[in-house]
Structure formats: structure tokens, C-alpha cells
């Protein structure tokens, strides 16, 4: 599960980067081009400490599944967006989930192996 989580978040970043010129052209927004990726990255970075704390309180598996659910929710909401502002806001939701996916995998690997 952890490897698939990293793959999912990395695949999303790759696909959106490739599709972003077409998305921006469809919604006739040049300025939104930058914010679609930035909202994702900012939300992922801002949510990282929270995911770590949540995993300390509720356990790694439950929080990893919650992060995957938030990421999936953000993906579904992005698919239903009708303008560039909606995509930017929903990419932030997706970024919150991706921040959890990427962080929790590192935490789980740290739990599995000793420092030696």
C-alpha cells in the first residue's frame, strides 16, 4: 500500500503537468496556469506536519487511508470543476491528501526499519 500511495501522488503531479496547457486553454486562463500547480504544492507542504501528528494519535494505517480518501475526493472534485478557480481550490484539497500520502510513507518506512 505505501508504494502505491507514492506512485499515486507522483503520477498525479506528472499527469497534471502534462495536461495543464490544455486545461488552461480550455478555461481561457493564463494566470490560472501557475496556480493549479502551486495550490497543490502549497497545500501538500502546509498539511505535512498535521498528517504526522494525526498518525501518532490514530495510527499509521488509518491516517494513510484517510489521506488516500482526501486525495481521491480532491481528484473527483477536480474532475467536476467548471472553471479555473474551482480547479485551483480543488487541487488544494488534492494537495492536502498528497501531502499525507507522501509523508506517511516515509513515516511507515521509518517504523519498519531500524536506524542501523
mmCIF file of N, CA and C in Angstrom:
data_model
loop_
_atom_site.group_PDB
_atom_site.id
_atom_site.type_symbol
_atom_site.label_atom_id
_atom_site.label_comp_id
_atom_site.label_asym_id
_atom_site.label_seq_id
_atom_site.Cartn_x
_atom_site.Cartn_y
_atom_site.Cartn_z
ATOM 1 N N UNK A 1 0.816 -1.206 0.000
ATOM 2 C CA UNK A 1 0.000 0.000 0.000
ATOM 3 C C UNK A 1 0.858 1.267 0.000
ATOM 4 N N UNK A 2 1.919 1.337 0.814
ATOM 5 C CA UNK A 2 2.694 2.584 0.833
ATOM 6 C C UNK A 2 3.319 2.934 -0.520
ATOM 7 N N UNK A 3 3.815 1.930 -1.243
ATOM 8 C CA UNK A 3 4.441 2.213 -2.534
ATOM 9 C C UNK A 3 3.410 2.724 -3.528
ATOM 10 N N UNK A 4 2.218 2.172 -3.477
ATOM 11 C CA UNK A 4 1.164 2.632 -4.374
ATOM 12 C C UNK A 4 0.739 4.061 -4.046
ATOM 13 N N UNK A 5 0.826 4.421 -2.784
ATOM 14 C CA UNK A 5 0.475 5.782 -2.380
ATOM 15 C C UNK A 5 1.431 6.799 -2.986
ATOM 16 N N UNK A 6 2.710 6.504 -2.916
ATOM 17 C CA UNK A 6 3.695 7.407 -3.516
ATOM 18 C C UNK A 6 3.523 7.449 -5.024
ATOM 19 N N UNK A 7 3.276 6.285 -5.623
ATOM 20 C CA UNK A 7 3.056 6.230 -7.066
ATOM 21 C C UNK A 7 1.850 7.070 -7.468
ATOM 22 N N UNK A 8 0.778 6.989 -6.696
ATOM 23 C CA UNK A 8 -0.438 7.749 -6.986
ATOM 24 C C UNK A 8 -0.186 9.255 -6.956
ATOM 25 N N UNK A 9 0.484 9.729 -5.909
ATOM 26 C CA UNK A 9 0.763 11.160 -5.795
ATOM 27 C C UNK A 9 1.738 11.629 -6.875
ATOM 28 N N UNK A 10 2.757 10.835 -7.159
ATOM 29 C CA UNK A 10 3.735 11.212 -8.192
ATOM 30 C C UNK A 10 3.105 11.186 -9.577
ATOM 31 N N UNK A 11 2.259 10.210 -9.834
ATOM 32 C CA UNK A 11 1.578 10.124 -11.118
ATOM 33 C C UNK A 11 0.669 11.328 -11.337
ATOM 34 N N UNK A 12 -0.006 11.750 -10.281
ATOM 35 C CA UNK A 12 -0.886 12.914 -10.393
ATOM 36 C C UNK A 12 -0.099 14.158 -10.777
ATOM 37 N N UNK A 13 1.048 14.356 -10.137
ATOM 38 C CA UNK A 13 1.856 15.537 -10.459
ATOM 39 C C UNK A 13 2.327 15.503 -11.912
ATOM 40 N N UNK A 14 2.695 14.322 -12.389
ATOM 41 C CA UNK A 14 3.176 14.180 -13.764
ATOM 42 C C UNK A 14 2.060 14.403 -14.773
ATOM 43 N N UNK A 15 0.907 13.818 -14.529
ATOM 44 C CA UNK A 15 -0.203 13.929 -15.475
ATOM 45 C C UNK A 15 -0.708 15.357 -15.563
ATOM 46 N N UNK A 16 -0.878 16.002 -14.425
ATOM 47 C CA UNK A 16 -1.406 17.368 -14.443
ATOM 48 C C UNK A 16 -0.425 18.328 -15.100
ATOM 49 N N UNK A 17 0.864 18.124 -14.863
ATOM 50 C CA UNK A 17 1.861 18.982 -15.502
ATOM 51 C C UNK A 17 1.775 18.872 -17.017
ATOM 52 N N UNK A 18 1.566 17.676 -17.507
ATOM 53 C CA UNK A 18 1.450 17.460 -18.948
ATOM 54 C C UNK A 18 0.149 18.041 -19.504
ATOM 55 N N UNK A 19 -0.939 17.899 -18.771
ATOM 56 C CA UNK A 19 -2.249 18.333 -19.250
ATOM 57 C C UNK A 19 -2.549 19.798 -18.971
ATOM 58 N N UNK A 20 -1.728 20.467 -18.183
ATOM 59 C CA UNK A 20 -2.025 21.829 -17.754
ATOM 60 C C UNK A 20 -2.167 22.834 -18.897
ATOM 61 N N UNK A 21 -1.354 22.807 -19.943
ATOM 62 C CA UNK A 21 -1.582 23.751 -21.037
ATOM 63 C C UNK A 21 -2.964 23.599 -21.688
ATOM 64 N N UNK A 22 -3.409 22.369 -21.841
ATOM 65 C CA UNK A 22 -4.733 22.131 -22.427
ATOM 66 C C UNK A 22 -5.839 22.589 -21.490
ATOM 67 N N UNK A 23 -5.685 22.331 -20.200
ATOM 68 C CA UNK A 23 -6.681 22.760 -19.211
ATOM 69 C C UNK A 23 -6.766 24.280 -19.177
ATOM 70 N N UNK A 24 -5.620 24.940 -19.164
ATOM 71 C CA UNK A 24 -5.590 26.400 -19.125
ATOM 72 C C UNK A 24 -6.217 27.005 -20.382
ATOM 73 N N UNK A 25 -5.943 26.404 -21.517
ATOM 74 C CA UNK A 25 -6.529 26.896 -22.767
ATOM 75 C C UNK A 25 -8.034 26.687 -22.791
ATOM 76 N N UNK A 26 -8.500 25.566 -22.264
ATOM 77 C CA UNK A 26 -9.932 25.269 -22.244
ATOM 78 C C UNK A 26 -10.699 26.301 -21.414
ATOM 79 N N UNK A 27 -10.121 26.709 -20.290
ATOM 80 C CA UNK A 27 -10.779 27.675 -19.417
ATOM 81 C C UNK A 27 -10.370 29.116 -19.699
ATOM 82 N N UNK A 28 -9.571 29.346 -20.734
ATOM 83 C CA UNK A 28 -9.140 30.692 -21.158
ATOM 84 C C UNK A 28 -8.511 31.467 -20.002
ATOM 85 N N UNK A 29 -7.559 30.837 -19.321
ATOM 86 C CA UNK A 29 -6.921 31.477 -18.180
ATOM 87 C C UNK A 29 -5.424 31.233 -18.226
ATOM 88 N N UNK A 30 -4.679 32.298 -18.468
ATOM 89 C CA UNK A 30 -3.226 32.194 -18.467
ATOM 90 C C UNK A 30 -2.689 32.265 -17.036
ATOM 91 N N UNK A 31 -3.283 33.102 -16.196
ATOM 92 C CA UNK A 31 -2.804 33.249 -14.824
ATOM 93 C C UNK A 31 -3.110 32.015 -13.976
ATOM 94 N N UNK A 32 -4.170 31.309 -14.279
ATOM 95 C CA UNK A 32 -4.513 30.105 -13.534
ATOM 96 C C UNK A 32 -3.541 28.970 -13.760
ATOM 97 N N UNK A 33 -2.807 29.053 -14.844
ATOM 98 C CA UNK A 33 -1.820 28.027 -15.206
ATOM 99 C C UNK A 33 -0.829 27.791 -14.071
ATOM 100 N N UNK A 34 -0.365 28.855 -13.486
ATOM 101 C CA UNK A 34 0.637 28.764 -12.418
ATOM 102 C C UNK A 34 -0.010 28.285 -11.119
ATOM 103 N N UNK A 35 -1.208 28.752 -10.826
ATOM 104 C CA UNK A 35 -1.825 28.472 -9.541
ATOM 105 C C UNK A 35 -2.339 27.048 -9.402
ATOM 106 N N UNK A 36 -2.600 26.376 -10.498
ATOM 107 C CA UNK A 36 -3.064 24.995 -10.401
ATOM 108 C C UNK A 36 -1.992 24.124 -9.749
ATOM 109 N N UNK A 37 -0.768 24.266 -10.177
ATOM 110 C CA UNK A 37 0.332 23.512 -9.579
ATOM 111 C C UNK A 37 0.750 24.057 -8.229
ATOM 112 N N UNK A 38 0.737 25.369 -8.091
ATOM 113 C CA UNK A 38 1.171 25.979 -6.827
ATOM 114 C C UNK A 38 0.217 25.667 -5.683
ATOM 115 N N UNK A 39 -1.076 25.651 -5.940
ATOM 116 C CA UNK A 39 -2.051 25.336 -4.889
ATOM 117 C C UNK A 39 -1.824 23.922 -4.364
ATOM 118 N N UNK A 40 -1.534 23.007 -5.266
ATOM 119 C CA UNK A 40 -1.264 21.622 -4.883
ATOM 120 C C UNK A 40 -0.031 21.545 -3.991
ATOM 121 N N UNK A 41 1.058 22.166 -4.422
ATOM 122 C CA UNK A 41 2.316 22.099 -3.674
ATOM 123 C C UNK A 41 2.223 22.812 -2.321
ATOM 124 N N UNK A 42 1.590 23.980 -2.303
ATOM 125 C CA UNK A 42 1.440 24.710 -1.037
ATOM 126 C C UNK A 42 0.594 23.940 -0.030
ATOM 127 N N UNK A 43 -0.494 23.363 -0.493
ATOM 128 C CA UNK A 43 -1.359 22.593 0.411
ATOM 129 C C UNK A 43 -0.649 21.345 0.915
ATOM 130 N N UNK A 44 0.108 20.690 0.055
ATOM 131 C CA UNK A 44 0.854 19.497 0.474
ATOM 132 C C UNK A 44 1.889 19.858 1.533
ATOM 133 N N UNK A 45 2.609 20.939 1.318
ATOM 134 C CA UNK A 45 3.637 21.354 2.280
ATOM 135 C C UNK A 45 3.016 21.808 3.596
ATOM 136 N N UNK A 46 1.908 22.522 3.536
ATOM 137 C CA UNK A 46 1.278 23.039 4.755
ATOM 138 C C UNK A 46 0.640 21.927 5.582
ATOM 139 N N UNK A 47 0.171 20.875 4.935
ATOM 140 C CA UNK A 47 -0.524 19.812 5.670
ATOM 141 C C UNK A 47 0.405 18.725 6.194
ATOM 142 N N UNK A 48 1.640 18.714 5.781
ATOM 143 C CA UNK A 48 2.570 17.646 6.166
ATOM 144 C C UNK A 48 2.705 17.465 7.677
ATOM 145 N N UNK A 49 2.941 18.516 8.467
ATOM 146 C CA UNK A 49 3.068 18.295 9.925
ATOM 147 C C UNK A 49 1.799 17.739 10.565
ATOM 148 N N UNK A 50 0.657 18.154 10.055
ATOM 149 C CA UNK A 50 -0.609 17.672 10.625
ATOM 150 C C UNK A 50 -0.786 16.174 10.402
ATOM 151 N N UNK A 51 -0.458 15.695 9.215
ATOM 152 C CA UNK A 51 -0.584 14.265 8.931
ATOM 153 C C UNK A 51 0.308 13.445 9.859
ATOM 154 N N UNK A 52 1.502 13.930 10.113
ATOM 155 C CA UNK A 52 2.399 13.221 11.031
ATOM 156 C C UNK A 52 1.825 13.128 12.428
ATOM 157 N N UNK A 53 1.267 14.217 12.916
ATOM 158 C CA UNK A 53 0.671 14.219 14.253
ATOM 159 C C UNK A 53 -0.566 13.320 14.305
ATOM 160 N N UNK A 54 -1.391 13.391 13.257
ATOM 161 C CA UNK A 54 -2.574 12.540 13.209
ATOM 162 C C UNK A 54 -2.185 11.064 13.247
ATOM 163 N N UNK A 55 -1.100 10.712 12.562
ATOM 164 C CA UNK A 55 -0.675 9.305 12.552
ATOM 165 C C UNK A 55 -0.154 8.873 13.914
ATOM 166 N N UNK A 56 0.397 9.803 14.691
ATOM 167 C CA UNK A 56 0.811 9.472 16.058
ATOM 168 C C UNK A 56 -0.403 9.185 16.944
ATOM 169 N N UNK A 57 -1.479 9.900 16.712
ATOM 170 C CA UNK A 57 -2.670 9.780 17.553
ATOM 171 C C UNK A 57 -3.538 8.586 17.132
ATOM 172 N N UNK A 58 -3.829 8.458 15.836
ATOM 173 C CA UNK A 58 -4.799 7.466 15.366
ATOM 174 C C UNK A 58 -4.188 6.256 14.661
ATOM 175 N N UNK A 59 -2.903 6.211 14.513
ATOM 176 C CA UNK A 59 -2.268 5.054 13.875
ATOM 177 C C UNK A 59 -1.957 5.317 12.417
ATOM 178 N N UNK A 60 -0.930 4.643 11.938
ATOM 179 C CA UNK A 60 -0.432 4.893 10.577
ATOM 180 C C UNK A 60 -1.427 4.460 9.500
ATOM 181 N N UNK A 61 -1.960 3.261 9.640
ATOM 182 C CA UNK A 61 -2.829 2.723 8.595
ATOM 183 C C UNK A 61 -4.094 3.557 8.416
ATOM 184 N N UNK A 62 -4.746 3.890 9.513
ATOM 185 C CA UNK A 62 -5.996 4.657 9.427
ATOM 186 C C UNK A 62 -5.767 6.026 8.792
ATOM 187 N N UNK A 63 -4.683 6.660 9.166
ATOM 188 C CA UNK A 63 -4.415 8.000 8.642
ATOM 189 C C UNK A 63 -3.977 7.926 7.181
ATOM 190 N N UNK A 64 -3.234 6.882 6.808
ATOM 191 C CA UNK A 64 -2.861 6.711 5.399
ATOM 192 C C UNK A 64 -4.105 6.503 4.536
ATOM 193 N N UNK A 65 -5.048 5.724 5.035
ATOM 194 C CA UNK A 65 -6.309 5.528 4.305
ATOM 195 C C UNK A 65 -7.112 6.823 4.234
ATOM 196 N N UNK A 66 -7.083 7.616 5.306
ATOM 197 C CA UNK A 66 -7.777 8.911 5.281
ATOM 198 C C UNK A 66 -7.132 9.856 4.278
ATOM 199 N N UNK A 67 -5.801 9.855 4.212
ATOM 200 C CA UNK A 67 -5.101 10.699 3.238
ATOM 201 C C UNK A 67 -5.448 10.277 1.820
ATOM 202 N N UNK A 68 -5.519 8.970 1.587
ATOM 203 C CA UNK A 68 -5.908 8.473 0.261
ATOM 204 C C UNK A 68 -7.338 8.888 -0.080
ATOM 205 N N UNK A 69 -8.225 8.888 0.918
ATOM 206 C CA UNK A 69 -9.614 9.301 0.696
ATOM 207 C C UNK A 69 -9.697 10.792 0.373
ATOM 208 N N UNK A 70 -8.920 11.608 1.074
ATOM 209 C CA UNK A 70 -8.910 13.056 0.791
ATOM 210 C C UNK A 70 -8.363 13.298 -0.609
ATOM 211 N N UNK A 71 -7.313 12.572 -0.968
ATOM 212 C CA UNK A 71 -6.752 12.712 -2.309
ATOM 213 C C UNK A 71 -7.775 12.308 -3.373
ATOM 214 N N UNK A 72 -8.460 11.203 -3.140
ATOM 215 C CA UNK A 72 -9.480 10.742 -4.082
ATOM 216 C C UNK A 72 -10.631 11.733 -4.186
ATOM 217 N N UNK A 73 -11.053 12.290 -3.059
ATOM 218 C CA UNK A 73 -12.106 13.303 -3.067
ATOM 219 C C UNK A 73 -11.674 14.516 -3.880
ATOM 220 N N UNK A 74 -10.443 14.983 -3.667
ATOM 221 C CA UNK A 74 -9.935 16.116 -4.434
ATOM 222 C C UNK A 74 -9.865 15.818 -5.917
ATOM 223 N N UNK A 75 -9.500 14.598 -6.269
ATOM 224 C CA UNK A 75 -9.440 14.212 -7.679
ATOM 225 C C UNK A 75 -10.825 14.223 -8.313
ATOM 226 N N UNK A 76 -11.810 13.680 -7.587
ATOM 227 C CA UNK A 76 -13.173 13.668 -8.108
ATOM 228 C C UNK A 76 -13.731 15.081 -8.245
ATOM 229 N N UNK A 77 -13.424 15.934 -7.276
ATOM 230 C CA UNK A 77 -13.893 17.318 -7.351
ATOM 231 C C UNK A 77 -13.235 18.064 -8.512
ATOM 232 N N UNK A 78 -11.958 17.797 -8.756
ATOM 233 C CA UNK A 78 -11.284 18.428 -9.898
ATOM 234 C C UNK A 78 -11.926 18.004 -11.212
ATOM 235 N N UNK A 79 -12.325 16.757 -11.284
ATOM 236 C CA UNK A 79 -12.972 16.267 -12.499
ATOM 237 C C UNK A 79 -14.313 16.924 -12.758
ATOM 238 N N UNK A 80 -14.950 17.420 -11.723
ATOM 239 C CA UNK A 80 -16.261 18.063 -11.860
ATOM 240 C C UNK A 80 -16.172 19.586 -11.942
ATOM 241 N N UNK A 81 -14.972 20.136 -11.984
ATOM 242 C CA UNK A 81 -14.801 21.600 -11.994
ATOM 243 C C UNK A 81 -15.287 22.193 -13.316
ATOM 244 N N UNK A 82 -15.868 23.386 -13.216
ATOM 245 C CA UNK A 82 -16.377 24.063 -14.411
ATOM 246 C C UNK A 82 -15.628 25.351 -14.733
ATOM 247 N N UNK A 83 -14.717 25.772 -13.844
ATOM 248 C CA UNK A 83 -13.882 26.930 -14.151
ATOM 249 C C UNK A 83 -12.527 26.776 -13.469
ATOM 250 N N UNK A 84 -11.623 27.660 -13.794
ATOM 251 C CA UNK A 84 -10.250 27.531 -13.310
ATOM 252 C C UNK A 84 -10.149 27.766 -11.801
ATOM 253 N N UNK A 85 -10.991 28.620 -11.247
ATOM 254 C CA UNK A 85 -10.966 28.864 -9.805
ATOM 255 C C UNK A 85 -11.355 27.610 -9.037
ATOM 256 N N UNK A 86 -12.317 26.873 -9.557
ATOM 257 C CA UNK A 86 -12.710 25.620 -8.914
ATOM 258 C C UNK A 86 -11.579 24.600 -8.978
ATOM 259 N N UNK A 87 -10.883 24.545 -10.085
ATOM 260 C CA UNK A 87 -9.759 23.607 -10.200
ATOM 261 C C UNK A 87 -8.669 23.970 -9.203
ATOM 262 N N UNK A 88 -8.375 25.241 -9.072
ATOM 263 C CA UNK A 88 -7.322 25.673 -8.141
ATOM 264 C C UNK A 88 -7.686 25.290 -6.712
ATOM 265 N N UNK A 89 -8.917 25.559 -6.298
ATOM 266 C CA UNK A 89 -9.346 25.229 -4.936
ATOM 267 C C UNK A 89 -9.362 23.721 -4.709
ATOM 268 N N UNK A 90 -9.797 22.994 -5.701
ATOM 269 C CA UNK A 90 -9.887 21.548 -5.546
ATOM 270 C C UNK A 90 -8.528 20.870 -5.660
ATOM 271 N N UNK A 91 -7.613 21.492 -6.378
ATOM 272 C CA UNK A 91 -6.239 20.979 -6.390
ATOM 273 C C UNK A 91 -5.591 21.176 -5.022
ATOM 274 N N UNK A 92 -6.014 22.198 -4.298
ATOM 275 C CA UNK A 92 -5.519 22.378 -2.926
ATOM 276 C C UNK A 92 -6.001 21.229 -2.038
ATOM 277 N N UNK A 93 -7.250 20.805 -2.203
ATOM 278 C CA UNK A 93 -7.767 19.655 -1.449
ATOM 279 C C UNK A 93 -6.958 18.411 -1.817
ATOM 280 N N UNK A 94 -6.704 18.264 -3.091
ATOM 281 C CA UNK A 94 -5.907 17.135 -3.560
ATOM 282 C C UNK A 94 -4.491 17.196 -2.979
ATOM 283 N N UNK A 95 -3.938 18.387 -2.882
ATOM 284 C CA UNK A 95 -2.604 18.565 -2.316
ATOM 285 C C UNK A 95 -2.548 18.195 -0.846
ATOM 286 N N UNK A 96 -3.623 18.476 -0.116
ATOM 287 C CA UNK A 96 -3.673 18.080 1.295
ATOM 288 C C UNK A 96 -3.581 16.557 1.401
ATOM 289 N N UNK A 97 -4.316 15.865 0.563
ATOM 290 C CA UNK A 97 -4.240 14.401 0.561
ATOM 291 C C UNK A 97 -2.885 13.889 0.123
ATOM 292 N N UNK A 98 -2.311 14.505 -0.888
ATOM 293 C CA UNK A 98 -0.992 14.083 -1.380
ATOM 294 C C UNK A 98 0.089 14.325 -0.334
ATOM 295 N N UNK A 99 -0.032 15.414 0.423
ATOM 296 C CA UNK A 99 0.918 15.661 1.498
ATOM 297 C C UNK A 99 0.900 14.539 2.514
ATOM 298 N N UNK A 100 -0.280 14.035 2.811
ATOM 299 C CA UNK A 100 -0.397 12.901 3.718
ATOM 300 C C UNK A 100 0.164 11.631 3.122
ATOM 301 N N UNK A 101 -0.130 11.383 1.852
ATOM 302 C CA UNK A 101 0.370 10.170 1.207
ATOM 303 C C UNK A 101 1.896 10.134 1.204
ATOM 304 N N UNK A 102 2.507 11.218 0.797
ATOM 305 C CA UNK A 102 3.968 11.244 0.686
ATOM 306 C C UNK A 102 4.644 11.206 2.058
ATOM 307 N N UNK A 103 4.080 11.884 3.025
ATOM 308 C CA UNK A 103 4.672 11.938 4.355
ATOM 309 C C UNK A 103 4.518 10.614 5.101
ATOM 310 N N UNK A 104 3.339 10.053 5.051
ATOM 311 C CA UNK A 104 3.077 8.836 5.814
ATOM 312 C C UNK A 104 3.877 7.649 5.308
ATOM 313 N N UNK A 105 4.172 7.619 4.034
ATOM 314 C CA UNK A 105 5.007 6.538 3.517
ATOM 315 C C UNK A 105 6.390 6.599 4.145
ATOM 316 N N UNK A 106 6.954 7.785 4.241
ATOM 317 C CA UNK A 106 8.263 7.925 4.887
ATOM 318 C C UNK A 106 8.196 7.555 6.366
ATOM 319 N N UNK A 107 7.119 7.911 7.034
ATOM 320 C CA UNK A 107 6.951 7.565 8.448
ATOM 321 C C UNK A 107 6.847 6.045 8.614
ATOM 322 N N UNK A 108 6.079 5.408 7.752
ATOM 323 C CA UNK A 108 5.905 3.954 7.836
ATOM 324 C C UNK A 108 7.226 3.232 7.573
ATOM 325 N N UNK A 109 7.982 3.677 6.589
ATOM 326 C CA UNK A 109 9.284 3.068 6.317
ATOM 327 C C UNK A 109 10.214 3.265 7.507
ATOM 328 N N UNK A 110 10.161 4.431 8.131
ATOM 329 C CA UNK A 110 10.961 4.670 9.331
ATOM 330 C C UNK A 110 10.571 3.762 10.484
ATOM 331 N N UNK A 111 9.286 3.410 10.578
ATOM 332 C CA UNK A 111 8.835 2.491 11.622
ATOM 333 C C UNK A 111 9.274 1.056 11.343
ATOM 334 N N UNK A 112 9.341 0.688 10.077
ATOM 335 C CA UNK A 112 9.649 -0.690 9.719
ATOM 336 C C UNK A 112 11.109 -1.066 9.896
ATOM 337 N N UNK A 113 12.004 -0.130 9.696
ATOM 338 C CA UNK A 113 13.426 -0.439 9.717
ATOM 339 C C UNK A 113 14.119 0.352 10.820
ATOM 340 N N UNK A 114 15.112 -0.290 11.434
ATOM 341 C CA UNK A 114 15.866 0.395 12.481
ATOM 342 C C UNK A 114 16.822 1.407 11.849
ATOM 343 N N UNK A 115 17.382 2.274 12.668
ATOM 344 C CA UNK A 115 18.283 3.314 12.156
ATOM 345 C C UNK A 115 19.607 2.746 11.700
ATOM 346 N N UNK A 116 19.953 1.568 12.166
ATOM 347 C CA UNK A 116 21.188 0.941 11.718
ATOM 348 C C UNK A 116 21.027 0.520 10.318
#
